[in-house]
Short mmCIF file of C-alpha atoms in Angstrom, two decimals:
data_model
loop_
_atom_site.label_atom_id
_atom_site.label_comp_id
_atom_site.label_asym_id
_atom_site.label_seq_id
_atom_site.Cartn_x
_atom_site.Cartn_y
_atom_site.Cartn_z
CA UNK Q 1245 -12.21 77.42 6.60
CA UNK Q 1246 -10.47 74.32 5.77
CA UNK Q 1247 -9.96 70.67 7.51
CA UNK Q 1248 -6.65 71.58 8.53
CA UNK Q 1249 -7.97 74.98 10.25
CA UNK Q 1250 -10.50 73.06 11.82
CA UNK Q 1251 -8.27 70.68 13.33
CA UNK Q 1252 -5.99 73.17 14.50
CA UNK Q 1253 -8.30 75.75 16.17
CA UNK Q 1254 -9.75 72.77 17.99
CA UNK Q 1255 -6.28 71.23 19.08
CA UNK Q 1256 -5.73 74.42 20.09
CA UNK Q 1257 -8.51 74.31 22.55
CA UNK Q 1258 -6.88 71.68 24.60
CA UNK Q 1259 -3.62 73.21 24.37
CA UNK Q 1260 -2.55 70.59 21.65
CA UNK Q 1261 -0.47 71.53 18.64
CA UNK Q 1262 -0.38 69.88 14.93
CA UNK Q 1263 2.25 68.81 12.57
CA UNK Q 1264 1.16 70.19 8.77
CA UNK Q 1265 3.45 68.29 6.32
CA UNK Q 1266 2.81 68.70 2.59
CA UNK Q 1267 2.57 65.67 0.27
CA UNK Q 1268 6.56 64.59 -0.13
CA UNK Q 1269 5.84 62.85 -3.16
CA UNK Q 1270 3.98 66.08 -4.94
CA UNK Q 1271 6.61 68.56 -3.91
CA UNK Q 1272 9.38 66.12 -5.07
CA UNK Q 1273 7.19 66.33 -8.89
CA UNK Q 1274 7.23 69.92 -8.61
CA UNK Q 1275 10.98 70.20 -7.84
CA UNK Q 1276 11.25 67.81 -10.36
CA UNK Q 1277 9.57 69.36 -12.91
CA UNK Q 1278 11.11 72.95 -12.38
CA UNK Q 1279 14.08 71.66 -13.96
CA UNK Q 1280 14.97 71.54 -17.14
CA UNK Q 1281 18.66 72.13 -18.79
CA UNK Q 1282 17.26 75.43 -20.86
CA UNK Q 1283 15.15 73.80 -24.31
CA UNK Q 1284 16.29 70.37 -24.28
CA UNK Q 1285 12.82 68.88 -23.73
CA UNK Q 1286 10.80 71.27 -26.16
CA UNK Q 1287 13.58 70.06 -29.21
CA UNK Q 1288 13.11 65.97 -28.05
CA UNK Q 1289 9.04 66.47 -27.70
CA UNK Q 1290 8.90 68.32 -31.03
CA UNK Q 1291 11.40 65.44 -32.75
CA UNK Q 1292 9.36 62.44 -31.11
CA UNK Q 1293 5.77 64.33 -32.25
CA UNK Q 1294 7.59 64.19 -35.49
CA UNK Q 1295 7.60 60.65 -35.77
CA UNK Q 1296 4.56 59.46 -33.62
CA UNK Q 1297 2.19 61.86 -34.79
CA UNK Q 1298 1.81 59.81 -38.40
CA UNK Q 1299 1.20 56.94 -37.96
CA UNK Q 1300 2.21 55.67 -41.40
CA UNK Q 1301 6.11 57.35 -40.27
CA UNK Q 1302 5.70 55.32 -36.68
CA UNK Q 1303 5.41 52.20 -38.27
CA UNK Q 1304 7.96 52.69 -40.83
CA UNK Q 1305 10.29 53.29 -38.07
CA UNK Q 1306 9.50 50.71 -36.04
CA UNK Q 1307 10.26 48.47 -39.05
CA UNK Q 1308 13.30 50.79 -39.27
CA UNK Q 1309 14.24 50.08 -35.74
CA UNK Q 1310 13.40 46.05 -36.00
CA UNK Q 1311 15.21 45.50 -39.55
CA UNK Q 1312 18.71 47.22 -37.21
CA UNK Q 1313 18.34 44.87 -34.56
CA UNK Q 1314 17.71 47.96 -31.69
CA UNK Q 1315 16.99 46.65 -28.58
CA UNK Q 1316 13.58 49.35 -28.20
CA UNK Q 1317 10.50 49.08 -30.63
CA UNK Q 1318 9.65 52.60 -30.57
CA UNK Q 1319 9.40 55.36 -29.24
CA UNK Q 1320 7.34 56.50 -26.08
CA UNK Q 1321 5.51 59.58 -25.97
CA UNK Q 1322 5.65 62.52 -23.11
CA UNK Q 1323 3.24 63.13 -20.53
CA UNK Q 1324 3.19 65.99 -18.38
CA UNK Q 1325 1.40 64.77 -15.93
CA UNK Q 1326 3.39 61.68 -15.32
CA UNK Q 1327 6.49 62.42 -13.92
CA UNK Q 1328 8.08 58.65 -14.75
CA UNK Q 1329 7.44 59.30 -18.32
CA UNK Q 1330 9.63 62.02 -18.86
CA UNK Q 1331 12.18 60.12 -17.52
CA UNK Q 1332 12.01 56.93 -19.60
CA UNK Q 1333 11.24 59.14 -22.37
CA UNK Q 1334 14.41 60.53 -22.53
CA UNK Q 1335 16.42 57.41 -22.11
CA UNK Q 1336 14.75 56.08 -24.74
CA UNK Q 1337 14.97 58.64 -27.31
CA UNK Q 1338 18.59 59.67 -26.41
CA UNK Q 1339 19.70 55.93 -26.57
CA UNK Q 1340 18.13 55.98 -30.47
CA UNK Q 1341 19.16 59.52 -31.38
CA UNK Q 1342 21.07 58.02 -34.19
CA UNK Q 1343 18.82 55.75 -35.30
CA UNK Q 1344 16.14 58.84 -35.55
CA UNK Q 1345 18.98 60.53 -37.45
CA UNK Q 1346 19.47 57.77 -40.17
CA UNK Q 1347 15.82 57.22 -40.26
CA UNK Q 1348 15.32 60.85 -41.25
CA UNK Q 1349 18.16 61.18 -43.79
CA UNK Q 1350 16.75 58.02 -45.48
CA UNK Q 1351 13.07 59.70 -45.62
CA UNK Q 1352 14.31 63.41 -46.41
CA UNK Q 1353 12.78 64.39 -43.38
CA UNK Q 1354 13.93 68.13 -41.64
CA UNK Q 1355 14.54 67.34 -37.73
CA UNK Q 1356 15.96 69.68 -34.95
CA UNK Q 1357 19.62 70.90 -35.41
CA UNK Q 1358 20.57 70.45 -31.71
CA UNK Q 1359 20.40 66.66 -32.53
CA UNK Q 1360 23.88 66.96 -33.80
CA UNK Q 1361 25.22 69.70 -31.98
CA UNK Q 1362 27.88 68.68 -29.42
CA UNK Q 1363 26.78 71.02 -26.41
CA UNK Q 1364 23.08 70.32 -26.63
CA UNK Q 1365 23.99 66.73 -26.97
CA UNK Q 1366 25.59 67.27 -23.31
CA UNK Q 1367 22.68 68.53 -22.04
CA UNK Q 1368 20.55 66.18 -22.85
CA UNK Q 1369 22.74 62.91 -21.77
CA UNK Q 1370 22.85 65.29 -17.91
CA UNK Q 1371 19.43 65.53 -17.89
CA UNK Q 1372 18.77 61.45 -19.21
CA UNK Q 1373 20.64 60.61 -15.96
CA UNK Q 1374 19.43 63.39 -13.68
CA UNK Q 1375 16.00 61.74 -14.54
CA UNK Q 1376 16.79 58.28 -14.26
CA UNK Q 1377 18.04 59.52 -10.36
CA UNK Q 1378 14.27 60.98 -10.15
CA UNK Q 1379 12.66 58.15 -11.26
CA UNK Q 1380 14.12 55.49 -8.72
CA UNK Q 1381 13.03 57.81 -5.87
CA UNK Q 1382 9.87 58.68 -6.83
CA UNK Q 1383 9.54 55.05 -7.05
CA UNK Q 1384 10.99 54.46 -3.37
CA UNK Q 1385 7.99 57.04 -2.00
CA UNK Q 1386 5.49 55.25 -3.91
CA UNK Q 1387 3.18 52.62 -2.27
CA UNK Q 1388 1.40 51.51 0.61
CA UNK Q 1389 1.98 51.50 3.85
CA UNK Q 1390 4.50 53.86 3.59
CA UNK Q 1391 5.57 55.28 7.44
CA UNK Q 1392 6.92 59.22 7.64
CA UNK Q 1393 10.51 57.32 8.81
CA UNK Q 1394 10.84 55.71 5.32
CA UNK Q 1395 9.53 58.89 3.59
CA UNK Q 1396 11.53 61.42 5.39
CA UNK Q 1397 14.57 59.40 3.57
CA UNK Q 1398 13.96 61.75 0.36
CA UNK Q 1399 16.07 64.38 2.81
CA UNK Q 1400 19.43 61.24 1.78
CA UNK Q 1401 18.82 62.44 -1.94
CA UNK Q 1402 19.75 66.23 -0.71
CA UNK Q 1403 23.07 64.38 0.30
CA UNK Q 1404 23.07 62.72 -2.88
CA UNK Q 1405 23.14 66.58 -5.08
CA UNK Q 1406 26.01 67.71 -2.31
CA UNK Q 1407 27.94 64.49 -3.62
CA UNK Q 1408 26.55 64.88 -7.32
CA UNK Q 1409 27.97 68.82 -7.40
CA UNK Q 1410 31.53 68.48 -5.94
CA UNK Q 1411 32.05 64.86 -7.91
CA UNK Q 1412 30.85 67.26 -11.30
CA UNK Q 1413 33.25 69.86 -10.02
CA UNK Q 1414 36.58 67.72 -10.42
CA UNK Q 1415 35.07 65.53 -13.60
CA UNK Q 1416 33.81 62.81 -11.90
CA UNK Q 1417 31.25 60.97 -13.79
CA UNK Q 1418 30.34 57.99 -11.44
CA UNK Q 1419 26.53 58.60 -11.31
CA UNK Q 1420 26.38 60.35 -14.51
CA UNK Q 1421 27.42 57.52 -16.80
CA UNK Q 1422 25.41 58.62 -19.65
CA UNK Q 1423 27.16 61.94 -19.34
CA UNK Q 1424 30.30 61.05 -18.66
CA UNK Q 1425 30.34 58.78 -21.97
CA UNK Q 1426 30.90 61.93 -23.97
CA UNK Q 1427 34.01 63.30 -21.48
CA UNK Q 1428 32.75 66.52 -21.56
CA UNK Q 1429 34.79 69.59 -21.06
CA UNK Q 1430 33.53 72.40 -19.35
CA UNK Q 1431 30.90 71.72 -16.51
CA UNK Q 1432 30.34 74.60 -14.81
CA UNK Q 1433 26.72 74.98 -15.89
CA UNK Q 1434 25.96 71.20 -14.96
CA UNK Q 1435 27.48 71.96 -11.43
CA UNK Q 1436 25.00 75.40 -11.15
CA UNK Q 1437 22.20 72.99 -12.30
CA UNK Q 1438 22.92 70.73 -9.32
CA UNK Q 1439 23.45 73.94 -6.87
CA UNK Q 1440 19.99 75.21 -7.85
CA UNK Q 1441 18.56 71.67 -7.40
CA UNK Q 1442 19.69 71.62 -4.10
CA UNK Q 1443 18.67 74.74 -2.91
CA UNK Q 1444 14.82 74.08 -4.20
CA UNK Q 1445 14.92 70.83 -2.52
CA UNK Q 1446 15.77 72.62 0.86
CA UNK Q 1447 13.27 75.40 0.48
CA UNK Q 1448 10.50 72.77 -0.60
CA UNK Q 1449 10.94 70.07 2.08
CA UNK Q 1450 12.02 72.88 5.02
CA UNK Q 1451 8.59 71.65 7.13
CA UNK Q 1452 10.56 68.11 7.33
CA UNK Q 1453 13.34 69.15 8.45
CA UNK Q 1454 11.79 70.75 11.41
CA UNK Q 1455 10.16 67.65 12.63
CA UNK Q 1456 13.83 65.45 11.95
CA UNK Q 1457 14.61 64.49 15.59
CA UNK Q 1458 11.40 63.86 16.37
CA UNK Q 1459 11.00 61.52 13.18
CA UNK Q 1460 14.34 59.71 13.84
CA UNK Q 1461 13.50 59.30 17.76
CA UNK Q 1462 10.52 57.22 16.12
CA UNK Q 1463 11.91 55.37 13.24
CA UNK Q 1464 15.52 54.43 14.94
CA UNK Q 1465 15.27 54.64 18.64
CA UNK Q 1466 18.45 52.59 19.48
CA UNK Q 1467 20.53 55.09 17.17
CA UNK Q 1468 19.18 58.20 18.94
CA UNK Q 1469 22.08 60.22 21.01
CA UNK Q 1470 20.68 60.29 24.42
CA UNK Q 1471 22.61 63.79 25.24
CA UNK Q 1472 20.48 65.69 22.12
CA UNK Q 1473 16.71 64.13 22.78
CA UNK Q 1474 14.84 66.06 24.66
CA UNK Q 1475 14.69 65.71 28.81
CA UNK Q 1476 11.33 63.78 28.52
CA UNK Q 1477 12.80 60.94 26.03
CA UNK Q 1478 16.07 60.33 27.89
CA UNK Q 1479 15.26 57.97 30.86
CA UNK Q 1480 13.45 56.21 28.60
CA UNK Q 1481 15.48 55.92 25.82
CA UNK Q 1482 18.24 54.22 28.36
CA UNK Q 1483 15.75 51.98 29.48
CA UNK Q 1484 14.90 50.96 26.27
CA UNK Q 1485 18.70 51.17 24.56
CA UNK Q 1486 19.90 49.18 27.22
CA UNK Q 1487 17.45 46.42 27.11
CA UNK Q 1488 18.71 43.60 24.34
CA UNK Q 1489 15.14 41.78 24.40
CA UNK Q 1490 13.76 45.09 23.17
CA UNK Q 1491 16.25 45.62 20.60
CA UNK Q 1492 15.98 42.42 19.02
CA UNK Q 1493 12.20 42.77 18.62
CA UNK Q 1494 13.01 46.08 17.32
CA UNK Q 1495 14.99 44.07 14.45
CA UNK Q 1496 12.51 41.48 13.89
CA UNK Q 1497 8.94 43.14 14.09
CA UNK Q 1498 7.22 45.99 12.19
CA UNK Q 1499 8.39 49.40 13.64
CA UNK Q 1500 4.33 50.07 14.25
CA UNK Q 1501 3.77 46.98 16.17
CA UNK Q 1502 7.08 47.32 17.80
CA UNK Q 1503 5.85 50.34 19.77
CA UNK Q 1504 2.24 48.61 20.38
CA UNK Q 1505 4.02 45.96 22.35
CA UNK Q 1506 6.18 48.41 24.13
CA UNK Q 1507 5.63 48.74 27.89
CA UNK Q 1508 2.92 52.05 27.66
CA UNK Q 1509 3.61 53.20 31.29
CA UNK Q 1510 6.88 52.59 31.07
CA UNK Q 1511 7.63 54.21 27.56
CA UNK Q 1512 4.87 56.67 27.80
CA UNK Q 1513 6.66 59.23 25.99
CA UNK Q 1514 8.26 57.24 23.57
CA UNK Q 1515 5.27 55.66 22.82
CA UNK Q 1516 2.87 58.89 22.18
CA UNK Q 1517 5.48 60.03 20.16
CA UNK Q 1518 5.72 56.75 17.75
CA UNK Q 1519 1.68 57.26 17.93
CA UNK Q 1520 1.98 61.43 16.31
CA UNK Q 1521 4.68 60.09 13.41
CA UNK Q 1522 2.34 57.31 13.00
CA UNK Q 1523 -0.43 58.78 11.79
CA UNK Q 1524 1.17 61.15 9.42
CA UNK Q 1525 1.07 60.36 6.08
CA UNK Q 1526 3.68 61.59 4.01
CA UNK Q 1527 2.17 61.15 0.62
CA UNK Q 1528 -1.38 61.17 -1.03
CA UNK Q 1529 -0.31 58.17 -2.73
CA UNK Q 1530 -3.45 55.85 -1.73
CA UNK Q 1531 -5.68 58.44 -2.11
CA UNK Q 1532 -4.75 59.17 -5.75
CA UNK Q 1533 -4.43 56.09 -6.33
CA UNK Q 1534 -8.10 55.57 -5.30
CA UNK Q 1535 -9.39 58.19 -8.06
CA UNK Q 1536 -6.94 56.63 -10.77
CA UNK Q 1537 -8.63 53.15 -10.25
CA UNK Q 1538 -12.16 55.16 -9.83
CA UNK Q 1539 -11.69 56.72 -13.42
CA UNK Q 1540 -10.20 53.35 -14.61
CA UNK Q 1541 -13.58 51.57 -13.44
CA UNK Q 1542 -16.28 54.16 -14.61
CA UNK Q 1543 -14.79 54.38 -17.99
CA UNK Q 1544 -17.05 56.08 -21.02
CA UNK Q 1545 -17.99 52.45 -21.86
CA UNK Q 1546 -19.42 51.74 -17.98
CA UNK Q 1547 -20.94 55.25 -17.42
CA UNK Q 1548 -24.15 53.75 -16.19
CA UNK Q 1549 -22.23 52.34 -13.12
CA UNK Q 1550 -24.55 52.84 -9.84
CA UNK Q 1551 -22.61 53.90 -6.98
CA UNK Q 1552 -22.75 50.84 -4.66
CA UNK Q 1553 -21.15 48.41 -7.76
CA UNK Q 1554 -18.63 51.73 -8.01
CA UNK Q 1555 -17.97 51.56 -4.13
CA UNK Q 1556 -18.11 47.48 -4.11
CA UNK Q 1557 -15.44 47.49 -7.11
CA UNK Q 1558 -12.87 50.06 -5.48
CA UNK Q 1559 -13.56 48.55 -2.00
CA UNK Q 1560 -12.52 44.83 -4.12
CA UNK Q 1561 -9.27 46.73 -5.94
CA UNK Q 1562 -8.08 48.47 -2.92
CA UNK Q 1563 -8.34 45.62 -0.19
CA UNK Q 1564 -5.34 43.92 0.89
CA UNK Q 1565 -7.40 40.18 1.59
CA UNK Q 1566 -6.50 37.85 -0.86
CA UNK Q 1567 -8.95 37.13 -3.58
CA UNK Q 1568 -10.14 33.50 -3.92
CA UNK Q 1569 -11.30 33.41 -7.34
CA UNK Q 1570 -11.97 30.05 -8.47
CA UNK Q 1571 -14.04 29.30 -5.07
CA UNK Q 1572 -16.03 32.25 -5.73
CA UNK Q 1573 -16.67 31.20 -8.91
CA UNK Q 1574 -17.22 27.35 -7.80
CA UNK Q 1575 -20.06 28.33 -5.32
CA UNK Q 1576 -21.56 30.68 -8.09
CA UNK Q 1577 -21.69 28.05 -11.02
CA UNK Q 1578 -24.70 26.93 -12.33
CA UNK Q 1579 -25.32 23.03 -11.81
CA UNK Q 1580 -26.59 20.84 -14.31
CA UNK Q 1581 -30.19 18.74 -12.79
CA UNK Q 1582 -31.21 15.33 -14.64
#
């Protein structure tokens, strides 16, 4: 049985219930990553492995790329298990297709056909800026301190492919500038790719959803319609809606100390629900980021690391108190005796 079962079976007990919310941050990777505009990223991989894979043919075009003036010094490699990379990855090598295509002609080199062919040109500018939309909200979930208000904001990108699929519809290129640059013609597929997008994102991040009012009661109490919240919110939600002195600490403090200086007999409700979306965590994000500094600190060259250094050196990467180096090192110094 696992921690979650546990938890539940002995909530259960006392007639208590628990909200089960998946990692937002994974299950945006793994919508992420089932999409892909049929073999564009297999032909790119295989034409950047081309290149980077000699390292005698890197160089050469890197001197290729400096002696052109381009504005990159290289190309980046893929990896999978990096979501980000794929993204600036394709940027990248779509941005010096034609640099990889001189490069090759001057060399003799064989490279991929699609590279010049019109319609898998299209697909790969659509998926360069479907990618760079990824990117900047993966990057948005990312970090500490992150509450389930600010994370339950991935449901605005849902909005985002409604807007994406009717703007494709009528040839609208706003937010697909990279696409748009080579006017294409016939969209239909790009508008399906959107659709399907849109329909994984609803399946995958359905166990949101469910908890939406009670998130947005938390995060924006002075926006919540007083007619829709549940009976046991309402009295108190006037109370507190009508009150100006609340509503301008509201604006000024953090939203978790906002509701630890709020009146707990008097906002009882309101308040034990800002403490159940407080606790959630809507990401792993500090946890894996715990094992990535963990493997960055107990490298092959520090193997013989005891565990109390390996605890002391996470516990010093992970705190948030400010590190007063030279003092440290001032008090540690060794002092010269005549």
């Amino acid at each position: 049985m696992g921690v979650v079962s546990r938890l539940e079976n002995d909530l259960a007990e006392n007639n208590l219930s628990l909200i089960k919310l998946h990692c937002i941050i994974h299950q945006q990777n793994l919508t992420a990553k089932t999409m892909d505009v049929e073999n564009v990223m297999s032909a790119v991989v295989k034409v950047i492995n081309s290149i980077k894979s000699s390292a005698l043919r890197s160089r050469q075009f890197e001197a290729f790329l400096a002696e052109n003036d381009s504005e990159y010094g290289g190309l980046l490699y893929y990896t999978e298990v990096r979501w980000l990379s794929r993204g600036n990855m394709l940027k990248r090598t779509y941005d010096l297709r034609q640099n990889m295509l001189d490069f090759f002609n001057i060399i003799n080199k064989d490279y991929p056909p699609e590279l010049e062919e019109k319609e898998f040109i299209e697909k790969f500018a659509f998926l360069v800026d479907l990618t760079q939309h990824y990117n900047i909200l993966n990057k948005e979930l990312q970090g500490k301190d992150q509450l389930i208000g600010k994370m339950y904001n991935i449901l605005a990108f849902q909005l985002k492919l409604t807007l994406w699929e009717q703007q494709l519809r009528t040839g609208n290129f706003s937010h697909f500038p990279t696409f748009g640059e080579l006017n294409p013609g016939n969209t239909a597929k790009f508008v399906t790719c959107i659709a399907e997008l849109k329909t994984r994102f609803s399946k995958r991040f359905a166990d949101v959803k469910n908890h939406a009012d009670k998130i947005q009661l938390f995060t924006v109490p002075f926006s919540a319609d007083i007619k829709t919240v549940p009976d046991k919110f309402q009295m108190e939600l006037i109370d507190l809606q009508c009150s100006d002195a609340l509503r301008e600490a509201y604006n000024k403090q953090n939203l978790l100390l906002f509701y630890k200086n709020l009146d707990h007999n008097k906002y009882t409700n309101l308040v034990n629900n800002a403490k159940m979306m407080g606790v959630l965590f809507g990401s792993k994000y500090l946890c894996e980021s715990v094992f990535s500094r963990m493997k960055f600190a107990k490298s092959k060259t520090r193997s013989v690391l005891t565990d109390n250094n390996l605890q002391n050196t996470l516990r010093s990467a992970t705190s948030q108190l400010p590190i007063d180096i030279k003092n440290i090192v001032k008090k540690r110094q060794v002092r010269d005796y005549q």
